[in-house]
Coordinates of C-alpha atoms and ligand atoms in Angstrom, one line a residue:
M532 CA 20.7 2.3 16.8
S533 CA 20.7 4.5 13.7
L534 CA 23.1 7.3 13.3
Q535 CA 20.3 9.8 13.4
Q536 CA 19.0 8.3 16.5
Q537 CA 22.4 8.3 18.3
L538 CA 22.8 12.0 17.4
T539 CA 19.3 12.8 18.6
D540 CA 20.1 11.1 22.0
I541 CA 23.4 13.1 22.3
F542 CA 21.6 16.4 21.6
G543 CA 18.7 15.5 23.8
Q544 CA 21.2 15.2 26.6
A545 CA 23.0 18.4 25.8
F546 CA 19.6 20.2 25.9
A547 CA 18.9 18.6 29.1
A548 CA 22.3 19.6 30.4
S549 CA 21.4 23.3 29.4
G550 CA 18.2 23.1 31.5
L551 CA 15.9 22.4 28.6
D552 CA 13.7 19.7 27.4
T553 CA 15.3 16.7 25.7
S554 CA 12.8 16.8 23.0
A555 CA 14.5 19.8 21.5
G556 CA 17.4 17.5 20.6
T557 CA 15.7 16.0 17.6
V558 CA 18.2 15.7 14.8
A559 CA 17.2 15.6 11.1
V560 CA 19.0 15.2 7.9
S561 CA 20.5 18.4 6.8
Q562 CA 18.6 20.6 4.3
R563 CA 22.0 21.7 2.9
P564 CA 24.0 18.7 2.2
E565 CA 26.8 20.8 1.0
L566 CA 27.3 22.4 4.4
A567 CA 26.6 19.5 6.8
D568 CA 25.3 16.0 7.2
Y569 CA 22.6 16.6 9.8
Q570 CA 21.1 19.5 11.7
C571 CA 19.3 20.2 14.9
N572 CA 16.8 23.0 15.0
G573 CA 15.7 22.7 18.5
A574 CA 17.4 25.8 19.9
L575 CA 15.1 28.0 17.9
G576 CA 11.9 26.9 19.6
A577 CA 13.5 26.4 23.0
A578 CA 15.0 29.9 22.9
K579 CA 11.7 31.4 22.1
A580 CA 10.0 29.7 25.0
A581 CA 12.9 30.6 27.4
Q582 CA 13.0 34.1 25.9
V583 CA 16.8 34.0 25.2
N584 CA 18.8 34.5 22.0
P585 CA 18.7 31.4 19.9
R586 CA 22.4 31.5 18.8
D587 CA 23.5 32.0 22.4
L588 CA 21.4 29.0 23.3
A589 CA 22.7 26.9 20.5
A590 CA 26.3 27.7 21.7
T591 CA 25.4 26.7 25.2
V592 CA 24.0 23.4 23.9
L593 CA 27.2 22.8 21.9
S594 CA 29.3 23.3 24.9
H595 CA 27.5 20.2 26.4
V596 CA 28.1 18.1 23.4
D597 CA 31.1 15.7 23.8
A598 CA 31.1 12.9 21.2
P599 CA 34.4 13.0 19.3
D600 CA 33.9 9.4 18.2
L601 CA 30.8 10.2 16.4
I602 CA 30.9 14.0 15.5
A603 CA 33.6 15.5 13.3
S604 CA 32.5 19.1 13.5
L605 CA 29.6 21.3 14.8
E606 CA 28.6 24.9 13.9
V607 CA 25.9 27.3 14.8
A608 CA 24.4 28.7 11.6
G609 CA 21.9 31.3 10.6
P610 CA 19.4 32.2 13.4
G611 CA 20.4 29.3 15.5
F612 CA 20.5 26.0 13.6
I613 CA 23.2 23.4 14.6
N614 CA 25.0 22.0 11.7
I615 CA 26.5 18.5 12.3
T616 CA 29.1 16.7 10.4
V617 CA 29.7 13.2 11.4
N618 CA 33.0 11.4 11.7
D619 CA 34.1 9.5 8.7
S620 CA 35.1 6.4 10.7
A621 CA 31.7 6.5 12.6
L622 CA 29.9 6.7 9.3
A623 CA 31.8 3.7 8.0
Q624 CA 31.2 1.8 11.2
T625 CA 27.5 2.4 11.0
T626 CA 27.4 1.4 7.4
G627 CA 29.4 -1.8 8.2
E628 CA 27.0 -2.7 11.1
M629 CA 24.1 -2.2 8.7
A630 CA 25.8 -4.4 6.1
S631 CA 26.2 -7.2 8.7
S632 CA 22.7 -7.0 10.0
P633 CA 20.1 -9.3 8.4
R634 CA 17.5 -6.5 8.9
L635 CA 19.8 -3.8 7.5
G636 CA 19.9 -1.9 10.9
V637 CA 16.1 -1.5 10.9
E638 CA 14.8 -2.5 14.4
L639 CA 11.7 -4.2 15.0
V640 CA 9.0 -2.1 16.6
A641 CA 8.9 -2.4 20.4
D642 CA 5.2 -2.9 20.6
P643 CA 4.0 -5.0 17.7
L644 CA 0.3 -4.4 16.9
T645 CA -2.2 -6.8 15.1
V646 CA -3.0 -4.7 12.0
V647 CA -5.7 -5.6 9.5
V648 CA -5.2 -4.0 6.2
D649 CA -8.4 -3.9 4.4
Y650 CA -7.6 -3.5 0.6
G651 CA -8.6 -4.7 -2.8
G652 CA -12.4 -4.6 -2.0
P653 CA -13.7 -5.9 -5.3
N654 CA -17.4 -6.6 -5.6
M655 CA -18.5 -10.0 -6.4
S656 CA -19.7 -10.9 -10.0
K657 CA -17.4 -8.2 -11.5
A658 CA -14.1 -8.7 -13.2
L659 CA -11.3 -6.6 -11.8
H660 CA -10.5 -3.3 -13.7
V661 CA -8.3 -0.3 -13.5
G662 CA -10.3 1.0 -10.6
H663 CA -9.1 -1.9 -8.4
L664 CA -5.4 -1.2 -9.2
R665 CA -4.6 1.4 -6.6
A666 CA -6.3 -0.3 -3.8
A667 CA -4.4 -3.5 -4.6
I668 CA -1.0 -2.0 -5.1
I669 CA -1.0 0.6 -2.3
G670 CA -2.6 -1.9 0.1
E671 CA -0.1 -4.7 -0.6
S672 CA 2.8 -2.1 0.0
I673 CA 1.4 -0.8 3.2
K674 CA 0.8 -4.4 4.4
R675 CA 4.4 -5.3 3.6
L676 CA 5.8 -2.1 5.2
F677 CA 3.9 -2.9 8.5
A678 CA 4.9 -6.5 8.4
F679 CA 8.6 -5.6 7.9
S680 CA 8.5 -3.3 10.8
G681 CA 7.5 -6.1 13.0
H682 CA 3.7 -5.8 13.2
N683 CA 1.4 -8.8 12.9
T684 CA -0.5 -8.1 9.7
I685 CA -3.6 -9.6 8.1
G686 CA -4.5 -8.6 4.6
D687 CA -8.4 -8.9 4.1
I688 CA -9.9 -8.4 0.6
H689 CA -13.3 -7.5 2.1
M690 CA -15.3 -8.5 -0.9
G691 CA -18.5 -6.7 -1.7
D692 CA -20.7 -9.9 -1.8
W693 CA -23.9 -9.1 0.3
G694 CA -25.6 -6.0 -1.0
M695 CA -28.3 -5.0 -3.5
P696 CA -26.2 -6.0 -6.6
I697 CA -26.5 -9.6 -5.7
G698 CA -30.3 -9.3 -5.4
Q699 CA -30.3 -7.5 -8.7
L700 CA -28.3 -10.3 -10.4
I701 CA -30.6 -12.9 -8.9
I702 CA -33.7 -11.5 -10.5
E703 CA -32.0 -10.7 -13.8
L704 CA -31.0 -14.4 -13.9
Q705 CA -34.6 -15.3 -13.0
D706 CA -35.9 -13.3 -15.8
R707 CA -33.6 -15.0 -18.2
Q708 CA -33.9 -18.5 -16.9
P709 CA -37.0 -18.7 -14.8
D710 CA -36.9 -22.5 -14.7
L711 CA -33.7 -22.8 -12.7
V712 CA -34.3 -24.8 -9.6
Y713 CA -32.9 -21.9 -7.4
F714 CA -36.0 -19.9 -8.0
D715 CA -38.4 -22.7 -6.9
A716 CA -39.4 -21.7 -3.4
E717 CA -40.9 -25.0 -2.7
Y718 CA -37.6 -26.8 -3.5
D719 CA -36.2 -28.6 -0.5
S720 CA -32.7 -29.9 -0.7
A721 CA -33.3 -32.3 2.2
T722 CA -35.9 -34.3 0.1
D723 CA -35.2 -33.1 -3.4
G724 CA -31.4 -33.5 -3.3
P725 CA -28.7 -30.9 -3.3
Y726 CA -28.6 -27.9 -5.6
P727 CA -26.6 -28.4 -8.8
S728 CA -22.9 -28.2 -8.3
E729 CA -22.3 -26.6 -11.7
S730 CA -22.7 -22.8 -11.8
P731 CA -25.5 -21.7 -14.2
V732 CA -23.4 -18.6 -15.0
T733 CA -19.8 -17.6 -15.7
L734 CA -18.2 -14.5 -14.5
E735 CA -18.4 -13.3 -18.1
D736 CA -22.2 -13.8 -17.9
L737 CA -22.4 -11.9 -14.7
S738 CA -20.3 -9.0 -15.9
E739 CA -22.6 -8.7 -18.9
M740 CA -25.8 -9.0 -16.7
Y741 CA -24.6 -6.4 -14.2
P742 CA -25.0 -3.2 -16.3
V743 CA -28.2 -4.4 -17.9
I744 CA -30.0 -5.0 -14.6
T745 CA -28.6 -1.8 -12.9
Q746 CA -30.2 0.1 -15.8
R747 CA -33.5 -1.8 -15.6
C748 CA -33.7 -1.0 -11.8
A749 CA -33.1 2.6 -12.6
D750 CA -35.7 2.7 -15.2
D751 CA -38.4 0.7 -13.5
P752 CA -39.4 1.0 -9.8
A753 CA -41.0 -2.4 -9.9
V754 CA -37.9 -4.2 -11.0
A755 CA -35.9 -2.2 -8.3
E756 CA -38.5 -3.4 -5.7
R757 CA -38.1 -7.1 -6.8
A758 CA -34.3 -6.7 -6.5
R759 CA -34.8 -5.3 -3.0
V760 CA -37.0 -8.2 -1.9
A761 CA -34.5 -10.6 -3.4
T762 CA -31.6 -9.0 -1.4
F763 CA -33.7 -9.3 1.7
D764 CA -34.5 -12.9 1.1
L765 CA -30.9 -13.7 0.5
Q766 CA -29.8 -12.0 3.6
N767 CA -32.4 -13.9 5.5
G768 CA -31.3 -17.2 4.2
R769 CA -33.6 -18.3 1.3
A770 CA -31.9 -21.5 0.4
G771 CA -32.0 -21.3 -3.5
Y772 CA -30.6 -17.8 -3.3
L773 CA -27.9 -18.8 -1.1
A774 CA -27.0 -21.7 -3.4
L775 CA -26.9 -19.2 -6.3
W776 CA -24.9 -16.8 -4.3
Q777 CA -22.3 -19.6 -3.8
H778 CA -22.0 -20.1 -7.5
F779 CA -21.7 -16.3 -8.0
H780 CA -19.0 -16.3 -5.4
D781 CA -17.0 -19.2 -6.7
V782 CA -16.9 -18.0 -10.2
S783 CA -15.9 -14.5 -9.1
V784 CA -13.2 -15.5 -6.7
A785 CA -11.6 -18.0 -9.1
E786 CA -11.1 -15.1 -11.6
Q787 CA -10.2 -12.4 -9.3
K788 CA -7.6 -14.6 -7.6
K789 CA -5.8 -15.0 -11.0
D790 CA -5.8 -11.3 -11.6
F791 CA -4.5 -10.4 -8.1
E792 CA -1.8 -13.1 -8.3
A793 CA -0.7 -11.8 -11.7
L794 CA -0.2 -8.5 -10.0
G795 CA 1.7 -10.1 -7.2
V796 CA -1.0 -9.2 -4.6
N797 CA -1.8 -11.7 -1.9
F798 CA -4.5 -11.6 0.7
D799 CA -4.3 -13.6 4.0
V800 CA -8.2 -13.8 4.1
W801 CA -10.9 -13.6 1.5
Y802 CA -13.6 -12.5 3.8
G803 CA -16.5 -10.5 2.5
E804 CA -19.5 -8.6 3.7
S805 CA -21.4 -11.9 3.9
T806 CA -18.9 -13.3 6.4
V807 CA -20.5 -11.2 9.1
N808 CA -24.1 -11.9 8.3
D809 CA -24.9 -13.5 11.6
R810 CA -23.6 -10.5 13.5
L811 CA -25.9 -8.0 11.8
E812 CA -29.1 -8.7 13.6
P813 CA -27.7 -8.8 17.1
M814 CA -25.5 -5.8 16.5
V815 CA -28.5 -3.8 15.4
R816 CA -30.7 -5.0 18.2
S817 CA -28.0 -4.1 20.8
A818 CA -27.6 -0.6 19.2
L819 CA -31.4 0.0 19.6
S820 CA -31.6 -1.3 23.1
S821 CA -28.6 0.8 24.3
G822 CA -30.3 3.8 22.7
V823 CA -27.4 4.6 20.4
A824 CA -29.5 3.8 17.5
R825 CA -33.1 4.9 16.8
E826 CA -35.9 4.2 14.5
S827 CA -36.7 6.8 11.9
D828 CA -39.6 6.1 9.4
G829 CA -39.1 2.4 9.9
A830 CA -35.3 2.5 9.2
V831 CA -32.8 2.2 12.0
I832 CA -30.2 5.0 12.2
V833 CA -27.4 6.2 14.2
D834 CA -26.7 9.9 14.7
V835 CA -23.1 10.6 14.1
A836 CA -23.0 14.4 13.8
Q837 CA -20.9 16.3 16.2
D838 CA -21.2 19.9 17.4
D839 CA -17.9 20.9 16.0
D840 CA -18.6 19.5 12.4
K841 CA -17.7 21.9 9.7
K842 CA -20.1 20.3 7.3
E843 CA -23.2 18.3 8.1
L844 CA -22.7 14.5 8.7
P845 CA -25.8 12.6 7.9
P846 CA -26.9 9.8 10.2
L847 CA -25.6 6.3 9.4
L848 CA -28.3 3.9 8.1
L849 CA -28.1 0.5 9.9
T850 CA -31.2 -1.0 8.3
R851 CA -33.6 0.1 5.6
S852 CA -37.3 0.4 6.5
D853 CA -37.8 -3.2 5.1
G854 CA -35.1 -4.5 7.6
S855 CA -32.4 -5.1 4.9
Y856 CA -28.8 -4.3 5.7
L857 CA -26.4 -1.8 4.0
Y858 CA -22.7 -1.4 3.1
S859 CA -22.3 0.5 6.4
T860 CA -23.9 -2.2 8.5
T861 CA -21.7 -4.9 7.2
D862 CA -18.6 -2.6 7.7
L863 CA -19.5 -2.1 11.3
A864 CA -20.1 -5.8 11.8
T865 CA -16.8 -6.6 10.2
L866 CA -15.0 -4.1 12.4
D867 CA -16.7 -5.9 15.4
M868 CA -15.3 -9.2 14.1
R869 CA -11.8 -7.7 13.5
V870 CA -11.6 -6.5 17.0
E871 CA -13.3 -9.4 18.8
D872 CA -12.2 -12.5 16.8
M873 CA -9.1 -11.3 15.2
G874 CA -7.7 -9.2 18.0
S875 CA -7.0 -6.1 15.9
D876 CA -5.3 -3.1 17.4
L877 CA -5.4 -1.1 14.2
V878 CA -7.6 -1.4 11.1
L879 CA -6.3 0.4 7.9
Y880 CA -8.8 0.8 5.0
V881 CA -7.0 1.4 1.8
V882 CA -10.1 2.6 -0.2
D883 CA -10.8 5.2 -2.8
A884 CA -10.8 8.7 -1.2
R885 CA -14.3 9.4 -2.5
Q886 CA -15.5 7.0 0.4
S887 CA -14.3 9.3 3.1
L888 CA -17.8 10.2 4.3
H889 CA -18.8 6.6 4.5
F890 CA -15.7 5.8 6.7
E891 CA -16.2 8.9 8.9
Q892 CA -19.8 7.8 9.6
V893 CA -18.7 4.2 10.3
F894 CA -15.9 5.0 12.6
R895 CA -18.1 7.4 14.6
A896 CA -20.9 5.0 14.8
A897 CA -18.5 2.2 15.8
R898 CA -17.3 4.3 18.8
K899 CA -20.7 5.2 19.9
M900 CA -21.9 1.7 19.5
G901 CA -19.0 0.3 21.5
V902 CA -17.9 -1.8 18.5
L903 CA -14.6 0.0 18.9
N904 CA -13.0 0.6 22.2
P905 CA -10.7 3.7 22.5
S906 CA -7.6 1.5 22.3
V907 CA -8.3 0.3 18.8
G908 CA -7.2 2.6 15.9
V909 CA -9.1 2.9 12.6
E910 CA -8.0 4.8 9.6
H911 CA -9.2 5.5 6.1
L912 CA -6.2 5.7 3.9
G913 CA -7.9 7.2 0.8
F914 CA -6.3 7.3 -2.6
G915 CA -6.9 9.4 -5.8
T916 CA -7.8 8.3 -9.2
V917 CA -5.8 7.1 -12.3
N918 CA -6.3 9.6 -15.1
D919 CA -5.6 9.7 -18.8
K920 CA -3.5 12.4 -20.3
H921 CA -6.6 14.7 -20.4
G922 CA -7.1 14.4 -16.7
K923 CA -10.2 12.1 -17.1
P924 CA -10.4 8.7 -15.5
F925 CA -8.4 6.2 -17.4
K926 CA -10.5 4.2 -19.9
T927 CA -9.9 1.8 -22.9
R928 CA -9.6 3.3 -26.3
E929 CA -13.3 2.5 -27.0
G930 CA -14.2 4.4 -23.8
G931 CA -14.9 1.2 -21.8
V932 CA -13.6 0.2 -18.4
L933 CA -10.0 -1.3 -18.8
R934 CA -9.8 -4.8 -17.4
L935 CA -6.9 -5.4 -15.0
G936 CA -5.8 -8.3 -17.0
D937 CA -5.7 -6.1 -20.2
L938 CA -3.9 -3.6 -18.3
I939 CA -1.2 -6.0 -17.3
S940 CA -0.8 -7.1 -20.9
L941 CA -0.5 -3.5 -21.9
V942 CA 2.3 -2.8 -19.6
T943 CA 4.1 -6.1 -20.5
D944 CA 4.0 -5.3 -24.1
A945 CA 5.3 -1.8 -23.4
A946 CA 8.1 -3.2 -21.3
R947 CA 8.9 -5.7 -24.1
E948 CA 9.3 -2.8 -26.7
R949 CA 11.6 -0.9 -24.3
L950 CA 13.7 -3.9 -23.8
D951 CA 14.1 -4.1 -27.6
D952 CA 14.7 -0.4 -28.1
A953 CA 17.4 -0.4 -25.4
H954 CA 18.8 -3.7 -26.6
I955 CA 18.5 -5.1 -23.2
A956 CA 18.5 -8.9 -22.7
E957 CA 18.6 -9.3 -26.4
D958 CA 20.3 -12.7 -26.7
Y959 CA 18.5 -14.3 -23.8
P960 CA 16.2 -17.3 -24.3
E961 CA 12.7 -16.2 -25.3
E962 CA 11.2 -17.6 -22.1
E963 CA 13.5 -15.5 -20.0
R964 CA 12.8 -12.4 -22.0
D965 CA 9.1 -12.9 -21.4
E966 CA 9.7 -13.3 -17.7
I967 CA 11.8 -10.0 -17.7
A968 CA 9.1 -8.2 -19.7
R969 CA 6.5 -9.3 -17.1
Q970 CA 8.6 -8.1 -14.2
V971 CA 9.6 -4.9 -15.8
G972 CA 6.0 -4.2 -16.9
L973 CA 4.7 -4.6 -13.4
A974 CA 7.5 -2.5 -12.0
A975 CA 6.6 0.3 -14.5
L976 CA 2.9 0.1 -13.3
K977 CA 3.5 -0.2 -9.6
F978 CA 6.3 2.4 -9.3
G979 CA 4.3 4.7 -11.6
D980 CA 1.6 4.5 -8.9
L981 CA 3.5 4.3 -5.7
S982 CA 5.9 7.2 -6.5
N983 CA 2.9 9.5 -6.0
H984 CA 1.5 10.3 -2.7
R985 CA -1.5 8.0 -2.4
T986 CA -4.1 10.9 -2.0
S987 CA -3.0 12.5 -5.4
N988 CA -4.6 11.6 -8.6
Y989 CA -2.0 10.8 -11.3
I990 CA -1.8 10.5 -15.0
F991 CA -1.2 7.1 -16.4
D992 CA 1.7 7.7 -18.7
L993 CA 3.0 4.4 -19.9
E994 CA 5.6 5.9 -22.0
R995 CA 7.2 7.6 -19.0
F996 CA 6.6 4.7 -16.6
A997 CA 8.2 2.1 -18.8
A998 CA 11.3 4.1 -19.5
F999 CA 14.8 2.9 -18.3
E1000 CA 15.8 6.4 -17.4
G1001 CA 14.3 8.8 -14.9
K1002 CA 12.4 8.1 -11.7
T1003 CA 10.8 4.7 -12.9
G1004 CA 10.4 1.2 -11.7
P1005 CA 12.4 -0.1 -14.7
Y1006 CA 15.4 2.2 -13.9
L1007 CA 15.5 0.9 -10.3
Q1008 CA 15.3 -2.7 -11.5
Y1009 CA 18.1 -2.0 -14.0
S1010 CA 20.2 -0.4 -11.3
A1011 CA 19.8 -3.4 -9.0
V1012 CA 20.6 -5.8 -11.9
R1013 CA 23.7 -3.9 -12.8
I1014 CA 24.8 -4.2 -9.1
K1015 CA 24.3 -7.9 -9.3
S1016 CA 26.5 -8.1 -12.3
I1017 CA 29.2 -6.0 -10.7
L1018 CA 29.2 -8.4 -7.7
R1019 CA 29.2 -11.4 -10.2
K1020 CA 32.2 -10.0 -12.0
A1021 CA 34.0 -9.3 -8.7
A1022 CA 33.3 -12.9 -7.6
D1023 CA 34.7 -14.2 -10.9
Q1024 CA 37.9 -12.3 -10.2
G1025 CA 38.0 -13.9 -6.8
L1026 CA 37.2 -10.6 -5.0
A1027 CA 35.0 -10.5 -1.9
A1028 CA 33.4 -7.8 0.1
G1029 CA 35.3 -6.9 3.3
Q1030 CA 35.1 -4.5 6.2
I1031 CA 33.7 -1.1 5.3
I1032 CA 36.4 1.6 6.0
A1033 CA 36.2 5.3 6.2
P1034 CA 35.3 7.0 2.9
T1035 CA 37.9 8.7 0.9
V1036 CA 35.8 9.9 -2.1
P1037 CA 33.0 12.4 -1.7
Q1038 CA 30.6 10.2 -3.8
E1039 CA 31.3 7.2 -1.6
R1040 CA 30.7 9.2 1.5
R1041 CA 27.5 10.5 0.1
L1042 CA 26.2 7.0 -0.7
M1043 CA 27.0 5.8 3.0
L1044 CA 25.1 8.8 4.3
R1045 CA 22.2 7.9 2.1
L1046 CA 22.2 4.2 3.0
V1047 CA 22.3 4.8 6.8
R1048 CA 19.0 6.7 6.6
L1049 CA 17.1 3.5 5.9
P1050 CA 15.6 3.1 9.4
E1051 CA 14.2 6.6 9.3
V1052 CA 12.7 6.2 5.9
I1053 CA 11.0 3.1 7.0
A1054 CA 9.8 4.6 10.1
R1055 CA 8.5 7.7 8.3
S1056 CA 6.7 5.6 5.7
V1057 CA 5.0 3.7 8.4
D1058 CA 4.0 6.8 10.3
L1059 CA 2.6 8.5 7.3
R1060 CA 1.3 5.3 5.8
A1061 CA 2.9 6.4 2.6
P1062 CA 4.9 4.1 0.4
N1063 CA 5.9 7.1 -1.9
A1064 CA 8.5 8.0 0.6
L1065 CA 10.1 4.4 0.0
A1066 CA 9.9 5.1 -3.7
E1067 CA 11.6 8.4 -3.5
Y1068 CA 14.4 7.1 -1.3
A1069 CA 15.0 4.0 -3.6
F1070 CA 15.5 6.4 -6.5
D1071 CA 18.0 8.5 -4.4
V1072 CA 19.9 5.3 -3.4
A1073 CA 20.1 4.2 -7.1
T1074 CA 21.3 7.8 -8.2
D1075 CA 23.9 8.0 -5.5
F1076 CA 25.1 4.6 -6.2
S1077 CA 25.5 5.4 -9.9
R1078 CA 27.6 8.5 -8.9
F1079 CA 29.7 6.4 -6.6
Y1080 CA 30.2 3.7 -9.3
E1081 CA 31.3 6.4 -11.9
H1082 CA 34.0 7.7 -9.6
C1083 CA 35.2 4.6 -7.8
H1084 CA 36.7 2.1 -10.3
I1085 CA 36.0 -0.9 -8.0
L1086 CA 37.3 -3.8 -10.1
S1087 CA 40.6 -2.1 -11.0
E1088 CA 41.2 -0.5 -7.5
E1089 CA 44.7 -1.4 -6.4
D1090 CA 44.4 -1.0 -2.6
P1091 CA 42.8 -4.3 -1.5
S1092 CA 41.2 -3.0 1.7
R1093 CA 39.7 -0.2 -0.1
Q1094 CA 38.4 -2.5 -2.9
A1095 CA 37.0 -4.8 -0.3
S1096 CA 35.2 -2.0 1.4
W1097 CA 33.8 -0.7 -1.8
L1098 CA 32.4 -4.2 -2.6
G1099 CA 30.8 -4.2 0.9
L1100 CA 29.1 -0.9 0.1
V1101 CA 28.0 -2.3 -3.3
S1102 CA 26.6 -5.3 -1.7
L1103 CA 24.7 -3.3 1.0
T1104 CA 23.3 -1.0 -1.7
L1105 CA 21.8 -4.1 -3.4
S1106 CA 20.4 -5.3 -0.2
V1107 CA 18.7 -1.9 0.5
L1108 CA 17.4 -1.6 -3.0
T1109 CA 16.1 -5.2 -2.9
Q1110 CA 14.4 -4.7 0.4
L1111 CA 12.8 -1.4 -0.8
L1112 CA 11.6 -2.8 -4.0
D1113 CA 10.1 -5.8 -2.3
L1114 CA 8.2 -3.4 0.0
L1115 CA 6.8 -1.7 -3.2
G1116 CA 5.9 -5.1 -4.4
I1117 CA 8.5 -5.0 -7.3
E1118 CA 10.6 -8.1 -8.3
I1119 CA 14.1 -7.8 -9.6
P1120 CA 15.2 -10.0 -12.5
E1121 CA 18.3 -12.1 -12.0
R1122 CA 19.9 -10.5 -15.1
M1123 CA 19.0 -8.2 -18.0
Ligands
LIG149 N1 -16.5 -3.1 -2.2 C1 -16.3 -1.7 -2.0 C2 -16.5 -0.9 -3.2 O1 -16.4 -1.5 -4.3 C3 -15.0 -1.4 -1.4 C4 -14.8 -2.1 -0.1 C5 -13.8 -1.3 0.8 N2 -13.7 -1.7 2.1 C6 -14.5 -1.6 3.1 N3 -14.3 -2.2 4.3 N4 -15.6 -0.8 3.0 O2 -16.6 0.3 -3.2

């Protein structure tokens, strides 16, 4: 059990012994580390409720605390805070237990859930660009965080592969190459043979066609109408269109997989909107027959407004008047599949914050339609945008959308320059330098993103992100690599980590106090669904380590048990940093 939890239990009992609720015993890390290690503020609220003096109440509570093994001193401060200083040997013991536990003292959750993390969400027929970066990085981190906590996680990319854009691309292709067999409505693969296995287009072609046809549809209602009909026909199983769809799908997925892999992002399933096509019609029918949905001007809608809404929530559109389905319809059917077939207890949508209205509508409709029973949780984890130095969405120098692949090259080059500037890894083989630059570049990119709360927008400042000083990914990697080298040197001298003993140096004590917080940091990040808490903490660990290392000359220390204890602390620090960086999706080079 974590140190903080042990203290919380002790104070909970002390409050109970004082005739108050155990919940007042919650212990937190001290806001004033120079005064105490931990604090308990429960006396303030409890005193207010009981109408007594908070300082007196705090004193009564203290009289019921008897834990000399754990607590070195207690003090009532200010209006009635309780300041707690832990015992040095208890601190060393907890640190030691952490060092010898494969999970670093982090317990698995008692009730593991099946959690689907919906992230990435690229649309078919489009190359990945900077707009997909945050969904990928944040989603991956949240998935890893939940998995590490003990939940059963499934990462689903939820490709946009079934909507109007596909119909648009179909007619654009038809206008360019009308003779393709896919457009021949009479063609029957049973007698005429299968459709060609070679795709008539590359992803490059599709990416070029996409803006052209979007513009054409905007300019000309007749073209838009043809695209609508094509979408309808596709959704209703027209064979030639389905064959074409398969080609669009395959060329898209092949490229997108490469980009996501380059980013270190891996999905468990590559489902898309099309996956649930067979569920759409029965779902809409059942919503109509139960009276949850109704017809309106030929369309089918679900009213989702509630009396207490602050702003008006428009109804959710299940089908257009021509019977075609929409983004919301496939999202609802996907949710149905996730609950029914995948056994989800919780579905997390890591999607641009600008889609919040969509998710509010979908979640409400899902509850009304019975797609979601009350025990299943759904949450939209929105994120902000990546901006340039002027606060505008990040673009290429020419003003175009920056491809994800180009972005990765950009950060790799920047990392390479930084390595050169700092004379790091100078005499290593070229291949290894390339690999280090790749890892450092990605660390710069990911940490630059994940160190912000996901809902805030941030400025993409490559100069700052790629620096080896400051709160950056490269700094953390460098810290970890430095620790590895300390451990290597120690091993070369025949030194090994040993039992962790009570701290004697303030910087050493501080590092221990920092490390033993890991379980709470993990729990908090899970609760808030916020990887930035991990990023923040990883930086604090690295900083505290650096101070410790400055003051404690490990390799030349003369007292062998002290030296072995310090090495134990060094090795634990490396394990904690490695775990945290892995949760952020950041790799650590072997050396640099
Ligand atoms: N394809 C969508 C888009 O490009 C994102 C999908 C997000 N996930 C979801 N279940 N709606 O905006």
